[in-house]
Each structure stands twice: as C-alpha cells, then as structure tokens.
Amino acid sequence: MKKILVVEDELSIATLLKYNLEQAGFAVETANDGQAGFDKALAIEPDLILLDLMLPKLDGMEMCKLLRQQKMNTPIIMLTARDDEFDKVLGLELGADDYMTKPFSPREVIARVKAVLRRFAPTIIEPSEPKERVYEFGELKVYPERFEVFMGDNALEFTPKEFELLLYLLENKNRVLTRDQLLSAVWNYDFAGDTRIVDVHISHLRDKIEENSRKPMFIKTIRGLGYKFEEPRSL
Ligand code: CA
C-alpha cells in the first residue's frame, strides 16, 4: 500500500484529504506543521507528500528544500491557496514536482496523486531480467529502471521531475521538442501552462549533465522552437 504524507495545518482540509485518500486505498499519515512534517517524512519515507505552502514553524517551500537537501527524492505536490504569493517557478526550483491550487476537490487530488505516483513508480526488475535499459553518451549514463544517472563514476542526484524530463528528451533524442510538448508530456498539462517551468528544469539538467551549461553539448536550445537532446558526434 502506498504511503502518503499530508502536511497541512488546516484540520478540516487535512481530515478531508486523509479520509478520501484512505478511501482510495492509500495509507495516510498527517502532520500539522512544517517541522513535524519534515521529521515524519524522514521517519516514514512516504511514497508521496502533499505539502501545504503556508505552514507554522517551517513553511512548505523551506520544508521542500530541506528534504531535497537530505537527498529525499519523494515526489512532492505543493498545495497553495489562490491568494498565496506562490511563485511556481521558485517552488519547482526548490524541488516540488507539481502543485495544486485550493480549493480543489478530493477527486482532483486523488487523480493527481495517482498520476504522479504512476510517473515515478520504479519498474521492478526481476533478477532473471537479462538486460536493463541504459542510455549511454560517452561519460553520461542513464538507467531508467534504476532511476540513476552517472557522469563517469559519479552518481548525479535528480528530482523525479528532472529525471522524467531527461528521460523524455532521451527517448526523443535528436528531435526538436517545443516547450508546450514538454509541458504536456512531462507535466501532464493539457492546457497552455507556464512554460517557464520547462526552462527552469532544463537549466537544472544542464547544470548537472553539461560540462559547460552555457555551451551545452547535449541539451540544445532551438531558438524560437524549444529544445533538443542531441547525441554529440564527437563521443
Ligand atoms: Ca496552511
């Protein structure tokens, strides 16, 4: 059973989420401030965190950042009130994977939780599996099933969203992908969303895999169109 941690100080919302998520077959733990949420996240290692933005003691942004610093890659969906001065780009930069704006229906939340879990579900590899997929470009090696990326012998840390974006680029290598395409494929937005999210994540990927992120060898910007993962010729 998948474990969900709900960090929310408004008791009515926390209770509603817990009830509905449990009805949908999830195990749910709650915490009502940021510090308790942080401690609980480390203790129970949930499969997903629903994280309210405005929280006592430690707000959602800070908590998210601290978890990522602890190398916790659990997917995080940020919950924000419409009036919160929530900077989506900053939230995503700090490591949130998605966000939802209140008020939302429990049904919406459950659909989003399921979608996020599906995207991040590690594929179980049977011991007898003869070969696992690997994308290899010189020093760069990406193992989709293991959720691992190496540059030479160094393991690189990726948030689930960054990893998903990288995989999508790799699966479509040498093809130009527009920001809207990436937004809809990786973020499941079927409406015109804010494409700055894409740019922010691309720049994270470059910081991690490019030797010189200003002169990217792998992830090329195609002016006026979008991005392309290019297999370098000289490797
Ligand atoms: Ca709150």
Coordinates of N, CA and C and ligand atoms in Angstrom, one line a residue:
M1 N 0.8 -1.2 0.0 CA 0.0 0.0 0.0 C 0.9 1.2 0.0
K2 N 0.5 2.2 -0.9 CA 1.4 3.4 -1.0 C 1.1 4.3 0.2
K3 N 2.2 4.9 0.7 CA 2.0 5.8 1.9 C 2.1 7.3 1.4
I4 N 1.1 8.0 1.9 CA 1.0 9.4 1.6 C 1.2 10.2 2.9
L5 N 2.0 11.2 2.8 CA 2.1 12.1 4.0 C 1.4 13.4 3.6
V6 N 0.5 13.8 4.4 CA -0.3 15.1 4.2 C 0.2 16.1 5.3
V7 N 0.8 17.1 4.8 CA 1.3 18.2 5.7 C 0.4 19.4 5.5
E8 N -0.4 19.6 6.5 CA -1.5 20.7 6.3 C -1.9 21.1 7.7
D9 N -1.9 22.4 8.0 CA -2.3 22.9 9.3 C -3.8 23.1 9.4
E10 N -4.5 23.2 8.3 CA -5.9 23.3 8.4 C -6.6 22.0 8.6
L11 N -7.1 21.8 9.8 CA -7.6 20.5 10.2 C -8.6 19.9 9.3
S12 N -9.5 20.8 8.9 CA -10.6 20.4 8.0 C -10.1 19.8 6.7
I13 N -9.1 20.5 6.1 CA -8.6 20.0 4.8 C -7.8 18.7 5.0
A14 N -7.0 18.7 6.1 CA -6.2 17.5 6.4 C -7.1 16.3 6.6
T15 N -8.2 16.5 7.3 CA -9.1 15.4 7.6 C -9.8 14.9 6.3
L16 N -10.2 15.9 5.5 CA -10.9 15.6 4.2 C -9.9 14.8 3.3
L17 N -8.7 15.3 3.2 CA -7.7 14.6 2.3 C -7.4 13.2 2.9
K18 N -7.2 13.1 4.2 CA -6.9 11.7 4.7 C -8.1 10.8 4.5
Y19 N -9.3 11.2 4.7 CA -10.4 10.4 4.5 C -10.5 9.9 3.1
N20 N -10.4 10.8 2.1 CA -10.6 10.5 0.7 C -9.4 9.6 0.2
L21 N -8.2 9.9 0.6 CA -7.1 9.1 0.2 C -7.2 7.7 0.7
E22 N -7.6 7.6 2.0 CA -7.8 6.3 2.5 C -8.9 5.5 1.8
Q23 N -9.9 6.2 1.4 CA -11.0 5.5 0.7 C -10.4 5.0 -0.7
A24 N -9.5 5.8 -1.2 CA -8.9 5.4 -2.5 C -7.8 4.3 -2.3
G25 N -7.6 3.9 -1.1 CA -6.7 2.8 -0.9 C -5.2 3.1 -0.5
F26 N -5.0 4.4 -0.1 CA -3.7 4.8 0.4 C -3.6 4.7 1.9
A27 N -2.4 4.5 2.4 CA -2.1 4.7 3.8 C -1.8 6.1 4.0
V28 N -2.4 6.8 5.0 CA -2.2 8.2 5.1 C -1.7 8.6 6.5
E29 N -0.6 9.4 6.5 CA -0.1 10.0 7.8 C -0.3 11.5 7.6
T30 N -0.5 12.2 8.7 CA -0.6 13.6 8.6 C 0.3 14.3 9.6
A31 N 0.6 15.5 9.3 CA 1.4 16.4 10.2 C 0.8 17.8 10.1
N32 N 0.8 18.5 11.2 CA 0.1 19.8 11.0 C 1.0 21.1 11.2
D33 N 2.3 20.8 11.1 CA 3.2 22.0 10.9 C 4.5 21.5 10.1
G34 N 5.2 22.4 9.6 CA 6.4 22.1 8.7 C 7.4 21.2 9.4
Q35 N 7.7 21.5 10.7 CA 8.8 20.8 11.4 C 8.3 19.3 11.6
A36 N 7.1 19.2 12.1 CA 6.6 17.8 12.3 C 6.5 17.1 10.9
G37 N 6.2 17.8 9.9 CA 6.1 17.2 8.6 C 7.5 16.7 8.1
F38 N 8.4 17.5 8.3 CA 9.8 17.2 7.9 C 10.3 15.9 8.7
D39 N 10.1 15.9 10.0 CA 10.5 14.8 10.8 C 9.8 13.5 10.4
K40 N 8.5 13.7 10.1 CA 7.7 12.5 9.8 C 8.2 12.0 8.4
A41 N 8.4 12.9 7.5 CA 8.9 12.5 6.1 C 10.1 11.6 6.2
L42 N 11.1 12.0 7.1 CA 12.3 11.3 7.2 C 12.0 9.9 7.9
A43 N 11.1 10.0 8.9 CA 10.9 8.8 9.6 C 10.1 7.7 8.9
I44 N 9.1 8.1 8.1 CA 8.2 7.1 7.5 C 8.5 6.9 6.0
E45 N 9.3 7.7 5.4 CA 9.7 7.6 4.0 C 8.4 7.4 3.1
P46 N 7.6 8.4 3.0 CA 6.3 8.2 2.3 C 6.6 8.1 0.8
D47 N 5.6 7.6 0.0 CA 5.8 7.5 -1.4 C 5.5 8.8 -2.1
L48 N 4.7 9.6 -1.4 CA 4.4 11.0 -1.9 C 4.0 11.9 -0.8
I49 N 4.3 13.2 -1.0 CA 4.0 14.2 0.1 C 3.1 15.2 -0.5
L50 N 1.9 15.4 0.1 CA 1.1 16.6 -0.2 C 1.4 17.7 0.8
L51 N 2.0 18.8 0.3 CA 2.6 19.7 1.2 C 1.9 21.1 1.1
D52 N 1.3 21.5 2.1 CA 0.7 22.9 2.1 C 1.8 23.9 2.1
L53 N 1.6 25.0 1.4 CA 2.6 26.1 1.3 C 2.7 26.8 2.6
M54 N 1.6 27.3 3.1 CA 1.7 28.2 4.3 C 1.5 27.3 5.6
L55 N 2.6 27.1 6.3 CA 2.5 26.3 7.5 C 3.3 26.9 8.7
P56 N 2.8 26.6 9.9 CA 3.6 27.1 11.0 C 5.0 26.4 11.1
K57 N 5.9 27.1 11.8 CA 7.2 26.6 12.1 C 8.2 26.6 10.9
L58 N 7.7 25.9 9.9 CA 8.6 25.7 8.7 C 7.6 25.8 7.5
D59 N 7.7 26.7 6.6 CA 6.7 26.7 5.5 C 7.0 25.6 4.5
G60 N 6.1 25.4 3.5 CA 6.2 24.4 2.6 C 7.5 24.5 1.7
M61 N 7.8 25.7 1.3 CA 9.0 25.9 0.5 C 10.3 25.4 1.2
E62 N 10.4 25.9 2.5 CA 11.6 25.5 3.3 C 11.6 24.0 3.5
M63 N 10.5 23.5 3.8 CA 10.5 22.0 4.1 C 10.9 21.3 2.8
C64 N 10.4 21.7 1.7 CA 10.7 21.0 0.4 C 12.2 21.1 0.2
K65 N 12.8 22.3 0.4 CA 14.2 22.5 0.1 C 15.0 21.6 1.1
L66 N 14.6 21.5 2.4 CA 15.4 20.7 3.3 C 15.3 19.2 3.0
L67 N 14.1 18.8 2.5 CA 14.0 17.4 2.1 C 14.9 17.1 1.0
R68 N 15.0 18.0 0.0 CA 15.8 17.7 -1.2 C 17.3 17.7 -0.7
Q69 N 17.6 18.6 0.2 CA 19.0 18.6 0.7 C 19.3 17.3 1.4
Q70 N 18.3 16.7 2.0 CA 18.5 15.4 2.6 C 18.5 14.2 1.6
K71 N 18.6 14.6 0.3 CA 18.6 13.7 -0.8 C 17.3 12.8 -0.8
M72 N 16.2 13.4 -0.3 CA 15.0 12.7 -0.4 C 14.3 13.0 -1.7
N73 N 14.1 12.0 -2.5 CA 13.5 12.2 -3.8 C 12.0 12.0 -4.0
T74 N 11.4 11.8 -2.8 CA 9.9 11.6 -2.8 C 9.2 12.7 -3.6
P75 N 8.3 12.3 -4.5 CA 7.5 13.3 -5.2 C 6.7 14.2 -4.2
I76 N 6.7 15.5 -4.5 CA 6.0 16.4 -3.6 C 5.0 17.2 -4.5
I77 N 3.8 17.2 -4.0 CA 2.8 18.1 -4.6 C 2.5 19.2 -3.7
M78 N 2.7 20.4 -4.1 CA 2.5 21.6 -3.2 C 1.1 22.0 -3.3
L79 N 0.5 22.3 -2.2 CA -0.9 22.8 -2.1 C -0.8 24.3 -1.8
T80 N -1.4 25.1 -2.6 CA -1.4 26.5 -2.3 C -2.8 27.1 -2.4
A81 N -3.0 28.2 -1.6 CA -4.2 28.9 -1.6 C -4.1 29.9 -2.8
R82 N -5.3 30.2 -3.4 CA -5.2 31.1 -4.5 C -4.6 32.4 -4.2
D83 N -4.7 32.8 -2.9 CA -4.2 34.1 -2.6 C -2.7 34.1 -2.2
D84 N -2.2 32.9 -2.0 CA -0.8 32.8 -1.6 C 0.1 33.4 -2.7
E85 N 1.1 34.1 -2.3 CA 2.0 34.7 -3.3 C 3.0 33.6 -3.7
F86 N 2.4 32.6 -4.3 CA 3.2 31.4 -4.6 C 3.9 31.6 -5.9
D87 N 5.2 31.5 -5.9 CA 6.0 31.6 -7.1 C 6.2 30.2 -7.6
K88 N 5.5 29.8 -8.7 CA 5.5 28.4 -9.1 C 7.0 28.0 -9.5
V89 N 7.6 29.0 -10.2 CA 9.0 28.6 -10.7 C 9.9 28.4 -9.5
L90 N 9.8 29.3 -8.5 CA 10.6 29.1 -7.3 C 10.3 27.7 -6.6
G91 N 9.0 27.4 -6.5 CA 8.6 26.2 -5.8 C 9.2 25.0 -6.6
L92 N 9.2 25.1 -7.9 CA 9.7 23.9 -8.6 C 11.2 23.9 -8.5
E93 N 11.8 25.1 -8.5 CA 13.3 25.1 -8.3 C 13.7 24.5 -7.0
L94 N 12.8 24.7 -6.0 CA 13.2 24.1 -4.7 C 12.9 22.6 -4.6
G95 N 12.3 22.1 -5.7 CA 12.2 20.6 -5.7 C 10.8 20.1 -5.7
A96 N 9.8 20.9 -5.7 CA 8.4 20.4 -5.8 C 8.2 19.8 -7.2
D97 N 7.3 18.8 -7.3 CA 7.1 18.2 -8.6 C 5.9 18.7 -9.3
D98 N 5.0 19.2 -8.5 CA 3.7 19.6 -9.0 C 3.0 20.5 -8.0
Y99 N 2.0 21.2 -8.4 CA 1.3 22.0 -7.3 C -0.2 22.0 -7.7
M100 N -1.0 22.2 -6.7 CA -2.5 22.4 -6.9 C -2.9 23.6 -6.1
T101 N -3.9 24.3 -6.7 CA -4.4 25.5 -6.1 C -5.7 25.2 -5.4
K102 N -5.8 25.6 -4.1 CA -7.1 25.5 -3.4 C -8.1 26.5 -3.9
P103 N -9.4 26.2 -3.9 CA -10.0 25.0 -3.4 C -9.9 23.9 -4.5
F104 N -9.7 22.7 -4.1 CA -9.7 21.6 -5.0 C -10.6 20.5 -4.5
S105 N -11.1 19.7 -5.4 CA -12.0 18.6 -4.9 C -11.1 17.4 -4.6
P106 N -11.6 16.6 -3.6 CA -10.8 15.4 -3.3 C -10.5 14.5 -4.5
R107 N -11.5 14.5 -5.4 CA -11.3 13.7 -6.6 C -10.1 14.2 -7.5
E108 N -10.0 15.5 -7.6 CA -8.9 16.1 -8.3 C -7.6 15.7 -7.7
V109 N -7.5 15.8 -6.4 CA -6.3 15.5 -5.6 C -5.9 14.0 -5.9
I110 N -6.9 13.1 -5.8 CA -6.6 11.7 -5.9 C -6.1 11.4 -7.3
A111 N -6.7 12.0 -8.3 CA -6.3 11.8 -9.7 C -4.9 12.3 -9.9
R112 N -4.5 13.4 -9.3 CA -3.2 14.0 -9.4 C -2.2 13.1 -8.7
V113 N -2.5 12.6 -7.5 CA -1.7 11.8 -6.7 C -1.4 10.5 -7.5
K114 N -2.4 9.9 -8.1 CA -2.2 8.7 -8.8 C -1.3 8.9 -10.0
A115 N -1.6 10.1 -10.7 CA -0.8 10.4 -11.9 C 0.7 10.5 -11.5
V116 N 1.0 11.2 -10.5 CA 2.3 11.4 -10.1 C 3.0 10.1 -9.7
L117 N 2.3 9.3 -8.9 CA 2.8 8.0 -8.5 C 3.1 7.1 -9.7
R118 N 2.2 7.2 -10.6 CA 2.4 6.3 -11.8 C 3.7 6.7 -12.6
R119 N 3.9 8.1 -12.6 CA 5.0 8.5 -13.4 C 6.3 8.2 -12.7
F120 N 6.3 8.1 -11.3 CA 7.5 7.9 -10.6 C 7.7 6.5 -10.1
A121 N 6.7 5.6 -10.5 CA 6.8 4.2 -10.0 C 8.1 3.6 -10.6
P122 N 9.0 3.1 -9.7 CA 10.1 2.4 -10.3 C 9.7 1.0 -10.8
T123 N 10.2 0.7 -11.9 CA 9.8 -0.6 -12.5 C 10.6 -1.7 -11.8
I124 N 9.9 -2.7 -11.3 CA 10.6 -3.8 -10.6 C 11.3 -4.6 -11.6
I125 N 12.6 -4.8 -11.3 CA 13.4 -5.6 -12.2 C 13.5 -7.0 -11.7
E126 N 13.1 -8.0 -12.4 CA 13.3 -9.4 -12.0 C 14.7 -9.8 -12.0
P127 N 15.2 -10.6 -11.1 CA 16.6 -11.0 -11.1 C 17.0 -11.6 -12.5
S128 N 16.0 -12.3 -13.1 CA 16.4 -13.0 -14.3 C 16.4 -12.1 -15.5
E129 N 15.9 -10.9 -15.3 CA 15.9 -9.9 -16.4 C 17.2 -9.8 -17.1
P130 N 17.3 -10.2 -18.4 CA 18.6 -10.3 -19.0 C 19.3 -9.0 -19.1
K131 N 18.6 -7.9 -19.5 CA 19.3 -6.7 -19.8 C 18.4 -5.5 -19.3
E132 N 19.0 -4.6 -18.7 CA 18.3 -3.4 -18.4 C 18.6 -2.3 -19.3
R133 N 17.6 -1.4 -19.5 CA 17.8 -0.3 -20.4 C 18.9 0.7 -19.9
V134 N 19.7 1.1 -20.8 CA 20.7 2.2 -20.4 C 20.9 3.1 -21.6
Y135 N 20.9 4.4 -21.3 CA 21.2 5.3 -22.4 C 22.7 5.8 -22.1
E136 N 23.5 5.7 -23.1 CA 24.9 5.9 -22.9 C 25.4 6.9 -23.9
F137 N 26.0 8.0 -23.4 CA 26.6 9.0 -24.3 C 27.9 9.4 -23.7
G138 N 29.0 8.7 -24.1 CA 30.3 9.0 -23.6 C 30.2 8.7 -22.1
E139 N 30.5 9.7 -21.3 CA 30.6 9.6 -19.8 C 29.2 9.5 -19.2
L140 N 28.2 10.0 -19.9 CA 26.9 10.1 -19.4 C 26.1 8.8 -19.5
K141 N 25.7 8.3 -18.4 CA 24.9 7.0 -18.5 C 23.6 7.2 -17.7
V142 N 22.5 6.8 -18.3 CA 21.2 7.0 -17.6 C 20.5 5.6 -17.6
Y143 N 20.1 5.2 -16.4 CA 19.5 3.9 -16.1 C 18.0 4.2 -15.8
P144 N 17.1 4.1 -16.7 CA 15.7 4.5 -16.4 C 15.1 3.6 -15.3
E145 N 15.3 2.4 -15.3 CA 14.6 1.5 -14.3 C 15.2 1.7 -12.9
R146 N 16.4 2.1 -12.8 CA 17.0 2.3 -11.5 C 16.9 3.7 -11.0
F147 N 16.5 4.6 -11.9 CA 16.4 6.0 -11.6 C 17.8 6.5 -11.2
E148 N 18.7 6.1 -12.0 CA 20.1 6.6 -11.8 C 20.8 7.2 -13.0
V149 N 21.6 8.2 -12.7 CA 22.3 8.9 -13.7 C 23.8 9.0 -13.3
F150 N 24.7 8.6 -14.2 CA 26.1 8.7 -13.8 C 26.8 9.6 -14.8
M151 N 27.8 10.3 -14.3 CA 28.7 11.0 -15.2 C 30.0 10.4 -14.8
G152 N 30.6 9.6 -15.7 CA 31.7 8.8 -15.3 C 31.3 7.9 -14.1
D153 N 32.1 8.0 -13.0 CA 31.8 7.2 -11.9 C 30.9 7.9 -10.9
N154 N 30.6 9.2 -11.1 CA 29.8 10.0 -10.2 C 28.3 9.8 -10.4
A155 N 27.7 9.4 -9.3 CA 26.2 9.4 -9.4 C 25.6 10.8 -9.2
L156 N 24.7 11.2 -10.1 CA 24.2 12.5 -10.1 C 22.8 12.4 -9.4
E157 N 22.4 13.4 -8.7 CA 21.1 13.5 -8.0 C 20.1 14.2 -8.8
F158 N 19.0 13.6 -9.0 CA 17.9 14.3 -9.8 C 16.6 14.2 -9.0
T159 N 15.8 15.3 -9.1 CA 14.5 15.2 -8.6 C 13.7 14.3 -9.6
P160 N 12.6 13.7 -9.1 CA 11.8 12.9 -10.0 C 11.4 13.6 -11.3
K161 N 11.1 14.9 -11.2 CA 10.6 15.7 -12.4 C 11.8 15.9 -13.3
E162 N 12.9 16.2 -12.8 CA 14.1 16.4 -13.7 C 14.4 15.1 -14.4
F163 N 14.3 14.0 -13.6 CA 14.6 12.7 -14.2 C 13.7 12.4 -15.4
E164 N 12.4 12.7 -15.1 CA 11.4 12.4 -16.1 C 11.6 13.2 -17.4
L165 N 12.0 14.5 -17.2 CA 12.2 15.3 -18.3 C 13.4 14.8 -19.1
L166 N 14.5 14.5 -18.4 CA 15.7 13.9 -19.1 C 15.3 12.7 -19.9
L167 N 14.6 11.8 -19.3 CA 14.2 10.6 -20.0 C 13.4 10.9 -21.2
Y168 N 12.5 11.8 -21.1 CA 11.6 12.2 -22.2 C 12.5 12.8 -23.4
L169 N 13.5 13.6 -23.0 CA 14.4 14.1 -24.0 C 15.2 13.0 -24.7
L170 N 15.6 12.0 -23.8 CA 16.4 10.9 -24.4 C 15.6 10.0 -25.3
E171 N 14.4 9.8 -24.9 CA 13.5 8.9 -25.7 C 13.2 9.6 -27.0
N172 N 13.4 10.9 -27.1 CA 13.1 11.6 -28.3 C 14.4 12.3 -28.8
K173 N 15.5 11.7 -28.6 CA 16.7 12.3 -28.9 C 16.8 12.7 -30.4
N174 N 17.5 13.8 -30.7 CA 17.7 14.4 -32.0 C 16.4 14.9 -32.6
R175 N 15.3 15.0 -31.8 CA 14.1 15.6 -32.2 C 13.9 16.9 -31.5
V176 N 13.4 17.9 -32.2 CA 13.1 19.2 -31.5 C 11.8 19.0 -30.8
L177 N 11.8 19.4 -29.5 CA 10.5 19.3 -28.7 C 10.2 20.8 -28.3
T178 N 8.9 21.2 -28.5 CA 8.6 22.5 -28.1 C 8.3 22.5 -26.6
R179 N 8.3 23.7 -26.0 CA 8.1 23.8 -24.5 C 6.7 23.3 -24.2
D180 N 5.7 23.6 -25.1 CA 4.4 23.1 -24.9 C 4.3 21.5 -24.9
Q181 N 5.1 21.0 -25.8 CA 5.1 19.5 -25.9 C 5.7 18.9 -24.6
L182 N 6.7 19.5 -24.1 CA 7.4 19.0 -22.9 C 6.4 19.2 -21.7
L183 N 5.8 20.4 -21.7 CA 4.9 20.6 -20.6 C 3.7 19.6 -20.6
S184 N 3.2 19.3 -21.7 CA 2.1 18.3 -21.7 C 2.6 16.9 -21.5
A185 N 3.8 16.5 -22.0 CA 4.3 15.2 -21.8 C 4.8 14.9 -20.4
V186 N 5.5 15.9 -19.9 CA 6.2 15.6 -18.6 C 5.4 16.1 -17.4
W187 N 4.6 17.2 -17.6 CA 3.8 17.8 -16.5 C 2.3 17.4 -16.7
N188 N 2.0 16.7 -17.8 CA 0.6 16.3 -18.0 C -0.3 17.5 -18.1
Y189 N 0.2 18.7 -18.5 CA -0.7 19.8 -18.7 C -1.3 19.7 -20.1
D190 N -2.6 19.6 -20.1 CA -3.2 19.6 -21.4 C -3.8 21.0 -21.7
F191 N -3.4 22.0 -21.0 CA -3.8 23.4 -21.3 C -2.5 24.1 -21.5
A192 N -2.6 25.4 -22.0 CA -1.4 26.2 -22.1 C -0.9 26.6 -20.8
G193 N 0.1 26.0 -20.3 CA 0.6 26.3 -18.9 C 1.8 27.3 -19.0
D194 N 2.4 27.5 -17.9 CA 3.5 28.4 -17.8 C 4.8 27.7 -18.3
T195 N 5.3 28.0 -19.4 CA 6.4 27.3 -19.9 C 7.8 27.6 -19.3
R196 N 7.7 28.6 -18.4 CA 9.0 28.9 -17.6 C 9.4 27.7 -16.8
I197 N 8.4 26.9 -16.4 CA 8.7 25.7 -15.6 C 9.7 24.8 -16.4
V198 N 9.4 24.7 -17.7 CA 10.3 23.9 -18.6 C 11.7 24.4 -18.6
D199 N 11.8 25.8 -18.8 CA 13.1 26.4 -18.9 C 13.9 26.2 -17.6
V200 N 13.2 26.3 -16.4 CA 13.9 26.1 -15.2 C 14.5 24.7 -15.0
H201 N 13.6 23.7 -15.4 CA 14.1 22.4 -15.3 C 15.2 22.0 -16.3
I202 N 15.1 22.6 -17.5 CA 16.2 22.4 -18.5 C 17.5 23.0 -17.9
S203 N 17.4 24.1 -17.3 CA 18.6 24.7 -16.8 C 19.2 23.9 -15.6
H204 N 18.3 23.2 -14.8 CA 18.8 22.3 -13.8 C 19.5 21.1 -14.5
L205 N 18.9 20.6 -15.5 CA 19.5 19.4 -16.2 C 20.9 19.8 -16.7
R206 N 20.9 21.0 -17.3 CA 22.2 21.4 -17.9 C 23.3 21.5 -16.8
D207 N 22.9 22.1 -15.7 CA 23.9 22.3 -14.6 C 24.4 20.9 -14.1
K208 N 23.6 19.9 -14.3 CA 24.0 18.6 -13.8 C 24.8 17.8 -14.8
I209 N 24.4 17.9 -16.1 CA 25.0 16.9 -17.0 C 25.9 17.6 -18.0
E210 N 25.9 18.9 -18.1 CA 26.7 19.6 -19.1 C 28.0 20.0 -18.4
E211 N 29.1 19.9 -19.2 CA 30.4 20.4 -18.7 C 30.3 21.9 -18.6
N212 N 29.8 22.5 -19.6 CA 29.6 24.0 -19.6 C 28.2 24.3 -20.0
S213 N 27.4 24.7 -18.9 CA 26.0 24.8 -19.2 C 25.6 25.9 -20.1
R214 N 26.6 26.8 -20.3 CA 26.4 27.9 -21.3 C 26.6 27.4 -22.7
K215 N 27.4 26.4 -22.9 CA 27.7 25.9 -24.2 C 27.3 24.4 -24.1
P216 N 26.0 24.1 -24.0 CA 25.6 22.7 -23.8 C 25.9 21.8 -25.0
M217 N 26.4 20.6 -24.6 CA 26.8 19.7 -25.6 C 25.6 18.8 -25.9
F218 N 24.8 18.5 -24.9 CA 23.7 17.6 -25.1 C 22.3 18.3 -25.3
I219 N 21.9 19.1 -24.4 CA 20.6 19.8 -24.5 C 20.7 21.1 -25.2
K220 N 20.3 21.1 -26.4 CA 20.5 22.3 -27.3 C 19.2 23.1 -27.2
T221 N 19.3 24.4 -27.2 CA 18.2 25.3 -27.3 C 18.0 25.5 -28.8
I222 N 16.8 25.3 -29.3 CA 16.5 25.6 -30.7 C 15.6 26.8 -30.7
R223 N 16.3 27.9 -31.1 CA 15.7 29.2 -31.0 C 14.3 29.3 -31.6
G224 N 13.4 29.8 -30.8 CA 12.0 30.0 -31.3 C 11.2 28.8 -31.3
L225 N 11.8 27.6 -31.0 CA 11.1 26.4 -31.1 C 11.1 25.7 -29.7
G226 N 12.2 25.3 -29.2 CA 12.2 24.6 -27.9 C 13.6 24.0 -27.7
Y227 N 13.6 22.7 -27.4 CA 14.8 22.0 -27.0 C 15.0 20.7 -27.7
K228 N 16.3 20.3 -27.8 CA 16.6 19.0 -28.4 C 17.7 18.4 -27.7
F229 N 17.6 17.1 -27.4 CA 18.7 16.3 -26.9 C 19.5 15.8 -28.0
E230 N 20.7 16.2 -28.1 CA 21.5 15.8 -29.3 C 22.6 14.9 -28.9
E231 N 22.7 13.8 -29.7 CA 23.8 12.9 -29.4 C 25.1 13.5 -29.9
P232 N 26.0 13.9 -29.1 CA 27.2 14.5 -29.6 C 28.0 13.6 -30.5
R233 N 28.4 14.2 -31.6 CA 29.1 13.4 -32.7 C 30.5 13.0 -32.2
S234 N 31.1 13.8 -31.4 CA 32.5 13.5 -31.1 C 32.7 12.5 -30.0
L235 N 31.6 11.9 -29.5 CA 31.8 11.0 -28.4 C 32.3 9.6 -28.9
Ligands
CA1 CA -1.9 26.5 5.6

